[in-house]
Structures are given as C-alpha cells and as structure tokens.
C-alpha cells in the first residue's frame, strides 16, 4: 500500500511527509500552473527535500512520441525517482514502451477504461492512473473501474502498479485499496480527511477527561 500526494505545493507536502506515511508525489499541468512555478523547479525541490520518495512525477505535454521522449529527457536525469507521465493515447503508449524499455519509470495517465489499462500494462508502464473522481463526475463508477483493472492485472500477473487518481474522498480512497489499487494519489484535503472520525474525537475527549479526573483523585 502506497500513498502519494497529488499536489505541487511543496510546503504542504513537507508537513505531511513528516508523518512517515508518504511515498511519492504526482502533479499534472493544472497543479503546476496553480503552484506558479516551473515543473523543473518543483521536481528539483521535491527531489532535494525528499530523497527517499519512490516516485516524483513529471508530465510530458506533446503530440508525438518523439516529442514526449525529448521532453522526458529533460526530466528523468533530475533524480532517480522521476517518473514520466504520458497520456493514454497511441503516441503516449509508444513513448511509454520506449521509456520503459530503457529503464525509465513511467505513469500512463488519463485512463478511463479497462481496455486502455490493458494497453498501458502491455506497454510496460510502471504505474497506470485511472481517474476515479472524473469517472464519477460522468455517471460511471470509478471504484468499479479500479476493481476491474486490478482483476486483469492480477489474472495476467502484470507488473504495472495501479495508481488510483482523482480520488476526492476518504471513502473512495479506502474502496480503491479494498479493490486492489497499489497506490493512491490524494489531494492534501483528501489525505487529511482520512484521519477524521467523530468517534475518535469524542472517545479521546472522554479519555482525556477521565485521565484528568483520575489524576486528581489519586493525588
Ligand atoms: O492525478 C490526477 C488528478 O490530479 C485529477 O484530479 O480532481 O482534477 O479530477 P481531479
């Protein structure tokens, strides 16, 4: 079970990394835009501050496999954890195959069907990213897609790890893990919400009150 954070906010990542529960970071062009920084700067800082992370994503944006690979060549020398994100298109999968054959970590992103996932596995992707929340936005079940993809991955003993993305609620996160996702990538808000239970809060308040009372009674 792996937890990645889906954000380019390095300070927010740092405070969650202190928990010891974070294994990697994903970003996308939208998250990089929000950060107000370049993707290269974000990746370099992440690699310097969190050298033990297993994966730091770098998304390529281009039309052809050759162009994607040319962009990837500017990213993967930055750190061993750098994982090249390519879109689940013909050109993206060609780039994935060539990068994976060359020993570069890859993440096939924008996956919305089992068929696409099969092609990404066959292309040797290190990770593939079904977008759970965006499927739900369009009246399909994201977690059912995770279940189906994980079934194929297991049945055919494929090495690709299933990375559930666009996960927006703690309940979705736990269902993805139940159905076999190897990795969750979570916005900060979703990660933080995984701690929350009103029963834990109430139980703790009671224990704290009783502890204080017992301390007073027993001197
Ligand atoms: O990792 C993909 C993710 O960033 C997309 O999330 O909430 O924009 O669908 P969302």
CSV table of C-alpha atoms and ligand atoms in Angstrom, one decimal:
chain,number,residue,atom,x,y,z
A,1,UNK,CA,0.0,0.0,0.0
A,2,UNK,CA,1.5,3.3,-1.1
A,3,UNK,CA,0.3,6.9,-0.5
A,4,UNK,CA,1.3,9.7,-2.9
A,5,UNK,CA,0.2,13.3,-2.7
A,6,UNK,CA,-1.4,14.9,-5.7
A,7,UNK,CA,-0.1,18.5,-5.5
A,8,UNK,CA,2.8,20.8,-6.4
A,9,UNK,CA,2.6,22.6,-3.1
A,10,UNK,CA,6.0,21.6,-1.7
A,11,UNK,CA,5.4,23.1,1.8
A,12,UNK,CA,2.1,21.2,2.2
A,13,UNK,CA,3.9,18.0,1.1
A,14,UNK,CA,6.7,18.6,3.6
A,15,UNK,CA,4.3,18.8,6.6
A,16,UNK,CA,2.5,15.5,5.5
A,17,UNK,CA,5.8,13.8,4.7
A,18,UNK,CA,6.7,14.2,8.4
A,19,UNK,CA,4.1,11.6,9.2
A,20,UNK,CA,6.2,9.0,7.6
A,21,UNK,CA,3.2,7.8,5.5
A,22,UNK,CA,4.0,9.5,2.2
A,23,UNK,CA,5.8,7.5,-0.6
A,24,UNK,CA,5.6,9.9,-3.6
A,25,UNK,CA,4.2,12.9,-5.4
A,26,UNK,CA,2.1,13.3,-8.5
A,27,UNK,CA,1.4,16.5,-10.3
A,28,UNK,CA,-0.2,17.5,-13.6
A,29,UNK,CA,-0.1,20.7,-15.7
A,30,UNK,CA,-3.1,22.1,-13.8
A,31,UNK,CA,-1.4,21.6,-10.4
A,32,UNK,CA,1.9,23.1,-11.7
A,33,UNK,CA,0.0,26.1,-13.0
A,34,UNK,CA,-1.5,26.6,-9.6
A,35,UNK,CA,1.9,26.5,-7.9
A,36,UNK,CA,3.1,29.4,-10.1
A,37,UNK,CA,6.4,27.6,-10.7
A,38,UNK,CA,8.0,25.7,-13.5
A,39,UNK,CA,7.7,21.9,-13.4
A,40,UNK,CA,11.5,21.6,-13.4
A,41,UNK,CA,11.8,23.8,-10.3
A,42,UNK,CA,9.1,21.8,-8.5
A,43,UNK,CA,10.8,18.5,-9.4
A,44,UNK,CA,14.2,19.6,-8.4
A,45,UNK,CA,13.0,20.9,-5.0
A,46,UNK,CA,11.0,17.7,-4.3
A,47,UNK,CA,14.0,15.5,-5.2
A,48,UNK,CA,16.3,17.6,-2.9
A,49,UNK,CA,13.9,17.7,0.1
A,50,UNK,CA,12.5,14.2,-0.1
A,51,UNK,CA,15.3,11.9,-1.4
A,52,UNK,CA,13.6,8.8,-0.1
A,53,UNK,CA,10.4,9.2,-2.2
A,54,UNK,CA,9.8,6.3,-4.6
A,55,UNK,CA,8.2,8.4,-7.3
A,56,UNK,CA,8.1,12.1,-8.3
A,57,UNK,CA,6.0,12.6,-11.4
A,58,UNK,CA,6.8,14.8,-14.4
A,59,UNK,CA,4.1,15.1,-17.0
A,60,UNK,CA,5.0,15.5,-20.7
A,61,UNK,CA,2.7,17.5,-23.0
A,62,UNK,CA,3.3,16.9,-26.7
A,63,UNK,CA,1.6,15.4,-29.7
A,64,UNK,CA,4.1,12.8,-30.8
A,65,UNK,CA,6.1,10.0,-29.0
A,66,UNK,CA,9.4,11.6,-30.2
A,67,UNK,CA,8.4,14.9,-28.7
A,68,UNK,CA,7.3,13.3,-25.5
A,69,UNK,CA,10.6,11.5,-25.2
A,70,UNK,CA,12.5,14.7,-25.9
A,71,UNK,CA,10.7,16.4,-23.0
A,72,UNK,CA,11.2,13.3,-20.8
A,73,UNK,CA,14.9,13.5,-21.4
A,74,UNK,CA,14.9,16.9,-19.7
A,75,UNK,CA,13.2,15.5,-16.6
A,76,UNK,CA,14.5,12.0,-15.7
A,77,UNK,CA,18.2,13.0,-15.2
A,78,UNK,CA,17.0,15.3,-12.4
A,79,UNK,CA,16.6,12.3,-9.9
A,80,UNK,CA,16.1,8.5,-9.9
A,81,UNK,CA,12.6,8.9,-8.5
A,82,UNK,CA,11.4,10.9,-11.5
A,83,UNK,CA,8.5,9.1,-13.2
A,84,UNK,CA,7.4,10.3,-16.6
A,85,UNK,CA,3.7,10.7,-17.0
A,86,UNK,CA,2.4,10.2,-20.5
A,87,UNK,CA,-1.2,10.3,-21.7
A,88,UNK,CA,-3.1,7.2,-22.6
A,89,UNK,CA,-3.0,7.8,-26.4
A,90,UNK,CA,-1.3,5.9,-29.2
A,91,UNK,CA,1.6,8.3,-29.1
A,92,UNK,CA,1.7,8.3,-25.3
A,93,UNK,CA,1.8,4.5,-25.2
A,94,UNK,CA,4.6,4.4,-27.8
A,95,UNK,CA,6.6,6.8,-25.6
A,96,UNK,CA,5.8,4.7,-22.6
A,97,UNK,CA,7.1,1.5,-24.3
A,98,UNK,CA,10.3,3.1,-25.4
A,99,UNK,CA,10.9,4.8,-22.0
A,100,UNK,CA,10.0,1.6,-20.0
A,101,UNK,CA,12.3,-0.5,-22.3
A,102,UNK,CA,15.1,2.0,-21.4
A,103,UNK,CA,14.5,1.6,-17.7
A,104,UNK,CA,12.8,4.9,-17.1
A,105,UNK,CA,9.8,4.9,-14.7
A,106,UNK,CA,6.5,5.7,-16.4
A,107,UNK,CA,3.0,6.5,-15.4
A,108,UNK,CA,0.2,6.3,-18.0
A,109,UNK,CA,-2.3,8.9,-17.1
A,110,UNK,CA,-5.9,9.8,-18.1
A,111,UNK,CA,-7.0,6.1,-18.0
A,112,UNK,CA,-10.8,5.7,-18.2
A,113,UNK,CA,-11.4,2.1,-19.4
A,114,UNK,CA,-10.1,-1.4,-18.8
A,115,UNK,CA,-9.1,-1.6,-22.5
A,116,UNK,CA,-6.8,1.5,-22.1
A,117,UNK,CA,-5.4,0.0,-18.9
A,118,UNK,CA,-4.6,-3.3,-20.7
A,119,UNK,CA,-2.6,-1.4,-23.3
A,120,UNK,CA,-0.8,0.6,-20.7
A,121,UNK,CA,0.2,-2.6,-18.9
A,122,UNK,CA,1.4,-4.2,-22.2
A,123,UNK,CA,3.4,-1.0,-22.9
A,124,UNK,CA,5.3,-1.8,-19.6
A,125,UNK,CA,4.0,1.2,-17.6
A,126,UNK,CA,5.4,1.3,-14.1
A,127,UNK,CA,2.1,2.8,-12.9
A,128,UNK,CA,-1.2,3.5,-14.6
A,129,UNK,CA,-3.7,6.1,-13.4
A,130,UNK,CA,-7.4,5.6,-13.7
A,131,UNK,CA,-9.2,8.9,-12.7
A,132,UNK,CA,-11.8,7.8,-10.2
A,133,UNK,CA,-13.5,11.1,-9.5
A,134,UNK,CA,-13.7,12.2,-13.1
A,135,UNK,CA,-15.5,9.0,-14.0
A,136,UNK,CA,-17.9,9.6,-11.2
A,137,UNK,CA,-18.5,13.1,-12.5
A,138,UNK,CA,-19.6,11.4,-15.7
A,139,UNK,CA,-22.0,8.9,-14.1
A,140,UNK,CA,-19.7,5.9,-14.2
A,141,UNK,CA,-18.3,4.2,-11.1
A,142,UNK,CA,-14.6,5.0,-10.6
A,143,UNK,CA,-14.1,2.4,-8.0
A,144,UNK,CA,-15.7,-0.3,-10.2
A,145,UNK,CA,-13.1,0.5,-12.8
A,146,UNK,CA,-10.3,0.1,-10.3
A,147,UNK,CA,-11.7,-3.3,-9.3
A,148,UNK,CA,-11.9,-4.5,-13.0
A,149,UNK,CA,-8.4,-3.2,-13.8
A,150,UNK,CA,-6.9,-4.8,-10.7
A,151,UNK,CA,-8.6,-8.1,-11.6
A,152,UNK,CA,-6.9,-8.1,-15.1
A,153,UNK,CA,-3.6,-7.0,-13.6
A,154,UNK,CA,-3.7,-9.9,-11.1
A,155,UNK,CA,-5.0,-12.5,-13.5
A,156,UNK,CA,-2.2,-11.8,-16.0
A,157,UNK,CA,0.5,-11.2,-13.4
A,158,UNK,CA,1.4,-7.9,-14.9
A,159,UNK,CA,4.0,-5.8,-13.1
A,160,UNK,CA,2.3,-2.4,-13.6
A,161,UNK,CA,1.0,-0.9,-10.3
A,162,UNK,CA,-2.5,0.5,-10.3
A,163,UNK,CA,-2.4,4.1,-9.1
A,164,UNK,CA,-5.9,5.4,-8.3
A,165,UNK,CA,-6.0,9.1,-9.2
A,166,UNK,CA,-8.6,11.9,-9.0
A,167,UNK,CA,-9.6,10.5,-5.5
A,168,UNK,CA,-11.5,13.2,-3.7
A,169,UNK,CA,-13.0,11.5,-0.6
A,170,UNK,CA,-11.7,9.2,2.2
A,171,UNK,CA,-14.4,6.7,1.4
A,172,UNK,CA,-13.3,6.5,-2.3
A,173,UNK,CA,-9.7,6.1,-1.1
A,174,UNK,CA,-10.5,3.1,1.1
A,175,UNK,CA,-12.7,1.4,-1.6
A,176,UNK,CA,-9.8,1.8,-4.1
A,177,UNK,CA,-7.5,0.0,-1.7
A,178,UNK,CA,-10.1,-2.7,-0.9
A,179,UNK,CA,-10.4,-3.4,-4.7
A,180,UNK,CA,-6.7,-3.8,-5.1
A,181,UNK,CA,-5.2,-0.4,-6.0
A,182,UNK,CA,-1.5,-0.5,-5.2
A,183,UNK,CA,-1.1,3.3,-4.9
A,184,UNK,CA,-3.4,6.2,-4.0
A,185,UNK,CA,-2.6,9.7,-5.1
A,186,UNK,CA,-4.5,12.1,-2.9
A,187,UNK,CA,-5.0,15.9,-2.8
A,188,UNK,CA,-3.9,17.3,0.6
A,189,UNK,CA,-7.5,17.7,1.7
A,190,UNK,CA,-8.4,14.1,1.0
A,191,UNK,CA,-5.3,12.8,2.7
A,192,UNK,CA,-6.0,14.9,5.8
A,193,UNK,CA,-9.7,13.7,5.8
A,194,UNK,CA,-8.5,10.1,6.2
A,195,UNK,CA,-7.7,10.8,9.8
A,196,UNK,CA,-11.1,12.0,10.7
A,197,UNK,CA,-13.7,10.2,12.7
A,198,UNK,CA,-16.1,12.0,15.1
A,199,UNK,CA,-16.0,8.8,17.3
A,200,UNK,CA,-12.2,9.0,17.7
A,201,UNK,CA,-12.5,12.7,18.7
A,202,UNK,CA,-15.4,12.0,21.2
A,203,UNK,CA,-13.6,8.9,22.6
A,204,UNK,CA,-10.4,10.9,23.1
A,205,UNK,CA,-12.2,13.8,24.8
A,206,UNK,CA,-13.8,11.3,27.2
A,207,UNK,CA,-10.4,9.5,27.9
A,208,UNK,CA,-8.7,12.9,28.5
A,209,UNK,CA,-11.4,14.0,30.9
A,210,UNK,CA,-11.3,10.7,32.8
A,211,UNK,CA,-7.5,10.7,32.9
A,212,UNK,CA,-7.5,14.2,34.4
A,213,UNK,CA,-10.2,13.2,37.0
A,214,UNK,CA,-8.2,10.0,37.9
A,215,UNK,CA,-5.0,12.1,38.3
A,216,UNK,CA,-6.8,14.5,40.7
A,217,UNK,CA,-8.4,11.7,42.7
A,218,UNK,CA,-5.2,9.7,43.1
A,219,UNK,CA,-3.1,12.7,44.0
B,1,LIG,O1,-3.9,12.8,-10.5
B,1,LIG,C1,-5.0,13.3,-11.3
B,1,LIG,C2,-5.8,14.3,-10.6
B,1,LIG,O2,-5.0,15.3,-10.3
B,1,LIG,C3,-7.0,14.7,-11.2
B,1,LIG,O3,-7.9,15.1,-10.1
B,1,LIG,O4,-9.8,16.1,-9.0
B,1,LIG,O5,-8.7,17.2,-11.1
B,1,LIG,O6,-10.1,15.1,-11.2
B,1,LIG,P1,-9.2,15.9,-10.4
